[in-house]
C-alpha positions in Angstrom: -10.7 -8.0 7.2 -10.2 -9.9 10.5 -7.5 -9.7 13.3 -5.7 -13.1 13.7 -7.5 -13.4 17.1 -10.9 -12.8 15.5 -10.1 -15.9 13.1 -10.7 -18.1 16.3 -14.1 -16.8 16.5 -15.5 -17.2 13.0 -15.4 -19.3 9.7 -13.4 -17.0 7.4 -13.8 -19.5 4.4 -17.0 -21.1 5.9 -20.5 -20.2 5.1 -22.0 -20.1 8.5 -22.3 -17.0 10.4 -23.9 -17.1 13.9 -26.2 -20.1 14.4 -24.4 -23.4 14.9 -26.7 -25.3 12.6 -25.3 -25.9 9.1 -27.1 -23.7 6.5 -27.8 -24.7 3.0 -26.1 -22.9 0.3 -29.2 -22.2 -1.5 -30.6 -20.4 1.7 -27.7 -18.1 1.8 -27.7 -14.4 1.6 -24.9 -12.0 0.3 -24.3 -11.3 4.1 -22.9 -14.9 4.6 -19.3 -14.7 4.3 -19.0 -17.9 2.2 -21.5 -16.9 -0.4 -20.1 -13.4 -0.7 -16.7 -14.6 -0.9 -17.5 -17.2 -3.5 -19.2 -14.5 -5.7 -16.2 -12.1 -5.3 -13.7 -14.8 -6.4 -15.9 -16.7 -9.3 -14.3 -16.4 -12.5 -15.6 -13.9 -15.0 -18.1 -12.9 -12.2 -16.3 -11.3 -9.2 -15.0 -8.4 -10.7 -18.3 -7.1 -12.2 -20.0 -8.0 -9.0 -17.7 -5.8 -6.9 -18.0 -2.9 -9.7 -21.7 -2.9 -9.4 -21.5 -2.7 -5.7 -19.1 0.1 -5.6 -21.0 2.0 -8.4 -24.3 1.8 -6.3 -22.5 2.8 -3.0 -20.7 5.7 -4.4 -23.0 6.6 -7.2 -20.1 6.5 -9.8 -18.1 4.0 -11.9 -14.9 2.9 -10.8 -12.7 1.6 -13.6 -9.8 -0.6 -13.8 -10.5 -2.4 -10.5 -8.0 -5.2 -9.0 -10.0 -7.5 -6.8 -8.6 -10.0 -4.2 -10.7 -11.8 -1.6 -9.4 -12.6 1.8 -6.1 -10.7 1.3 -3.8 -11.3 4.1 -1.5 -8.7 5.8 0.7 -10.6 8.3 1.8 -8.8 11.4 5.1 -7.1 11.7 6.5 -10.0 13.8 5.2 -13.2 15.2 3.3 -11.7 18.2 1.8 -9.0 16.1 -1.8 -8.8 14.9 -2.2 -9.7 11.3 -5.4 -8.8 9.3 -7.7 -10.7 6.6 -9.7 -8.5 4.3 -12.9 -10.0 3.2 -12.6 -8.1 -0.3 -9.6 -6.0 -0.9 -10.2 -3.8 -3.8 -7.8 -1.2 -5.6 -8.6 1.0 -8.6 -5.6 1.0 -11.0 -4.2 4.5 -11.5 -2.1 5.4 -14.4 1.4 6.4 -13.5 1.3 10.2 -14.2 -2.4 10.6 -13.4 -3.2 13.2 -10.9 -6.2 11.0 -9.2 -4.8 9.3 -6.0 -5.0 5.5 -5.7 -7.8 4.2 -3.4 -7.8 0.9 -1.6 -11.4 -0.4 -0.6 -12.1 -3.2 1.8 -15.8 -4.4 1.9 -16.8 -6.4 4.8 -20.3 -8.0 5.4 -20.4 -8.4 9.2 -23.2 -10.2 11.2 -21.6 -10.3 14.6 -24.1 -8.2 16.6 -23.4 -9.0 20.4 -22.9 -6.1 22.5 -19.3 -6.7 22.9 -18.7 -7.0 19.1 -20.7 -3.6 18.5 -18.6 -1.9 21.3 -15.2 -2.9 19.8 -16.2 -2.2 15.9 -14.8 1.4 15.8 -11.4 0.0 17.3 -11.6 -3.1 14.9 -11.8 -0.7 12.0 -9.3 1.6 13.2 -6.8 -1.3 13.4 -7.8 -2.2 9.7 -7.0 1.2 8.4 -3.6 0.9 10.0 -2.7 -2.2 8.6 -3.7 -1.3 5.1 -2.2 2.1 5.2 1.2 0.7 6.6 1.4 -1.6 3.6 0.2 1.0 1.0 3.2 3.3 0.9 6.5 1.8 -0.6 9.8 2.6 1.3 11.4 5.9 0.1 8.1 7.1 -1.2 6.8 10.6 0.0 3.6 10.5 2.4 1.7 12.4 -0.4 1.9 9.1 -2.2 -0.1 7.2 0.5 -3.1 5.7 -0.9 -6.6 6.7 0.3 -8.5 3.7 2.3 -12.1 3.2 2.3 -13.5 0.5 4.4 -17.2 -0.5 3.9 -19.0 -2.5 6.6 -22.3 -3.9 5.6 -24.4 -4.8 8.6 -27.7 -6.3 9.4 -27.7 -4.5 12.8 -27.5 -0.7 13.7 -23.9 -0.3 14.9 -24.6 3.1 16.7 -28.3 3.3 17.3 -29.2 6.2 15.2 -31.3 4.2 12.8 -29.3 5.5 9.8 -28.9 3.4 6.9 -25.3 5.0 6.2 -22.9 6.3 8.6 -19.7 8.1 6.9 -16.9 8.4 9.5 -14.0 10.5 8.8 -11.5 12.3 11.1 -12.1 16.2 11.8 -10.9 18.9 14.2 -13.1 19.2 17.2 -12.4 22.9 17.6 -13.2 23.7 14.1 -15.8 21.3 12.9 -15.8 22.8 9.4 -12.2 22.7 8.9 -10.9 20.7 5.7 -8.8 17.7 7.3 -8.2 15.1 4.4 -5.9 12.3 5.5 -7.5 9.9 2.9 -9.1 7.4 5.6 -12.8 7.0 5.5 -15.3 4.3 7.0 -18.8 3.4 5.5 -21.1 1.7 8.0 -24.2 0.5 6.0 -27.1 -0.7 8.0 -29.3 -2.8 5.9 -32.6 -1.9 7.9 -32.0 1.8 8.5 -34.5 4.4 7.6 -33.1 7.7 8.4 -31.0 10.0 6.1 -31.4 10.5 2.4 -30.0 8.1 0.2 -30.1 6.9 -3.4 -33.0 4.3 -3.8 -30.5 1.9 -5.7 -28.5 1.7 -2.5 -31.5 1.2 -0.3 -32.6 -1.7 -2.7 -29.0 -3.1 -2.8 -28.7 -3.4 1.1 -32.3 -5.1 1.2 -31.3 -7.6 -1.5 -27.9 -8.3 0.3 -29.9 -9.2 3.5 -32.7 -10.9 1.5 -31.0 -12.5 -1.4 -34.0 -13.3 -3.5 -35.4 -12.8 -7.1 -38.3 -10.8 -5.6 -35.9 -8.3 -4.1 -33.8 -8.0 -7.5 -35.9 -4.9 -8.2 -33.7 -3.1 -10.7 -31.3 -4.1 -13.6 -28.2 -4.2 -11.6 -29.6 -6.2 -8.9 -31.1 -8.6 -11.6 -27.4 -8.9 -12.8 -26.1 -9.5 -9.5 -29.1 -12.1 -8.9 -28.0 -13.8 -12.1 -24.4 -14.1 -10.5 -25.5 -15.4 -7.3 -27.5 -18.0 -9.0 -24.7 -19.1 -11.1 -22.5 -19.6 -8.1 -25.0 -21.3 -6.1 -25.8 -23.9 -9.0 -21.8 -24.6 -9.5 -21.3 -28.1 -8.2 -17.5 -27.1 -7.2 -18.8 -24.5 -5.0 -21.2 -26.9 -3.1 -18.5 -29.3 -2.8 -16.0 -26.7 -1.6 -18.6 -25.8 1.2 -19.2 -29.4 2.1 -15.4 -30.1 2.6 -15.1 -26.8 4.7 -18.1 -27.9 6.9 -16.7 -31.4 7.2 -13.2 -30.0 8.1 -14.7 -27.7 10.6 -16.5 -30.5 12.5 -13.5 -32.5 12.5 -11.4 -29.7 13.8 -13.9 -28.9 16.5 -14.3 -32.4 17.7 -10.4 -32.5 18.1 -10.5 -29.0 19.7 -12.9 -30.3 22.4 -11.1 -33.6 23.1 -7.8 -31.7 24.0 -8.6 -28.5 25.9 -8.9 -25.0 25.4 -5.4 -23.9 24.0 -5.1 -26.8 21.7 -9.0 -26.7 20.9 -8.6 -22.9 19.8 -5.3 -23.3 17.8 -7.0 -26.2 15.9 -10.3 -24.5 15.4 -9.0 -21.0 14.6 -8.9 -21.5 10.8 -12.4 -23.3 10.5 -14.3 -22.4 13.7 -17.7 -20.7 13.8 -18.5 -18.3 16.7 -21.2 -20.8 18.4 -18.8 -23.7 17.8 -15.8 -22.1 19.3 -18.0 -20.8 22.4 -18.6 -24.4 22.6 -15.1 -25.5 22.3 -13.9 -22.8 24.8 -16.5 -24.2 27.4 -15.6 -27.8 27.1 -11.8 -26.7 26.8 -11.8 -24.9 30.1 -13.9 -27.7 31.7 -11.7 -30.5 30.4 -8.2 -29.1 29.6 -7.6 -26.4 32.2 -6.5 -27.2 35.9 -8.1 -25.0 38.4 -4.8 -23.4 39.3 -4.5 -22.3 35.7 -7.9 -20.8 35.8 -7.4 -19.0 39.0 -4.3 -17.5 37.6 -6.0 -16.2 34.3 -8.8 -14.7 36.4 -6.3 -12.9 38.9 -4.4 -11.5 35.8 -7.7 -10.4 34.3 -9.1 -8.9 37.6 -5.8 -6.8 38.0 -6.4 -5.1 34.7 -10.1 -4.6 35.3 -9.2 -2.7 38.5 -7.1 -0.4 35.9 -10.3 0.0 34.1 -9.0 -2.0 31.0 -11.5 -2.9 28.3 -12.2 -6.3 27.5 -10.5 -6.1 24.1 -7.5 -4.5 25.7 -7.2 -7.2 28.4 -7.5 -9.8 25.6 -4.7 -8.2 23.7 -2.4 -7.6 26.6 -2.9 -11.2 27.8 -3.0 -12.9 24.3 -6.2 -14.5 25.1 -9.4 -14.9 23.1 -11.8 -12.1 23.5 -14.7 -14.6 24.3 -12.8 -16.0 27.3 -11.9 -12.6 28.5 -15.5 -11.4 28.2 -16.9 -14.6 30.1 -14.6 -14.0 32.9 -15.2 -10.3 33.0 -18.9 -10.8 33.2 -18.7 -12.9 36.3 -16.0 -11.0 38.0 -18.0 -7.7 37.8 -20.4 -9.4 40.6 -17.3 -9.5 42.9 -16.1 -6.1 42.4 -14.1 -4.5 43.9 -12.7 -7.1 46.3 -12.6 -9.7 43.4 -12.6 -13.1 45.3 -10.6 -15.0 42.9 -11.4 -18.5 44.2 -15.2 -17.6 44.1 -14.8 -16.3 40.6 -13.0 -19.2 39.1 -15.8 -21.5 40.9 -18.6 -19.8 39.3 -16.7 -19.9 36.0 -16.3 -23.6 36.2 -19.8 -24.2 37.4 -21.3 -22.1 34.4 -18.9 -24.2 32.0 -20.2 -27.5 33.3 -23.7 -26.4 32.9 -23.1 -25.2 29.2 -21.4 -28.6 28.5 -24.6 -30.5 30.2 
């Protein structure tokens, strides 16, 4: 699941995560968005694939699973955030059953920059809010609110404790042992973690997802998954889809660079990749933004920095791309607390010119 602004930073249907160079389909692993989404949505494979993943994560079978890839939850209004779920899964519950319905959102995520790690808990909090708001029909009692479980699969340690699994739930600080069940939980699965006792099958799954090779398919379930992955990779239609997405990305990125930052981000938001968007932003600022406009933006950001606003809060309030705000904040910090607007804008422009060269 991604916010609408985050779509400007990454390819949500594309196969590329991080590096700007094009990656071959056969080289992808299951942490690549394109391959993961392609397996999930592949006919007669996707539901079985997800069922094995959830069984391995939770140690139990989940029946009657309904799977949707990249499900969109729009904002309440045109100026509100929307969200996109990588894999939206809901277990079908019989009408009179005592078991509460549960929605699962599974997210492979390779964005490991310091800024991305810092805002990860708030991103997840937003995802929970959007899913929960749409899971209770008008007129129903709060007791009917569905459980929401978000599963983040990460090749980096999000919290620095070297744990393979972090399970996060709300609790009472004064009485830590007090039961408080609001139906919301988050699992952060770190593929390289070594601390904590976990089932061997889960360790093997996370290793395989980061290094999706036959050699790492070391148990029966993983061999089934590997067969599914190979089926998807060999499908000519999947290859064509990837090629078209890449070609579309390159075309849109070129358009974005040509017409400046605002139109560049708008053109690229549906098919950009993080490195490409950074390049588009740099060229867009250099080519498409007047000095006065840049200084105005710097001035607005500096005022909010004086109020100790975070990068993501500033981006939200100014409706600006997080990467843009982060870049300006990084430069502005050197000029604190006076914040010489002209000097900050000058250094940003010089950096942008250097990046373009």
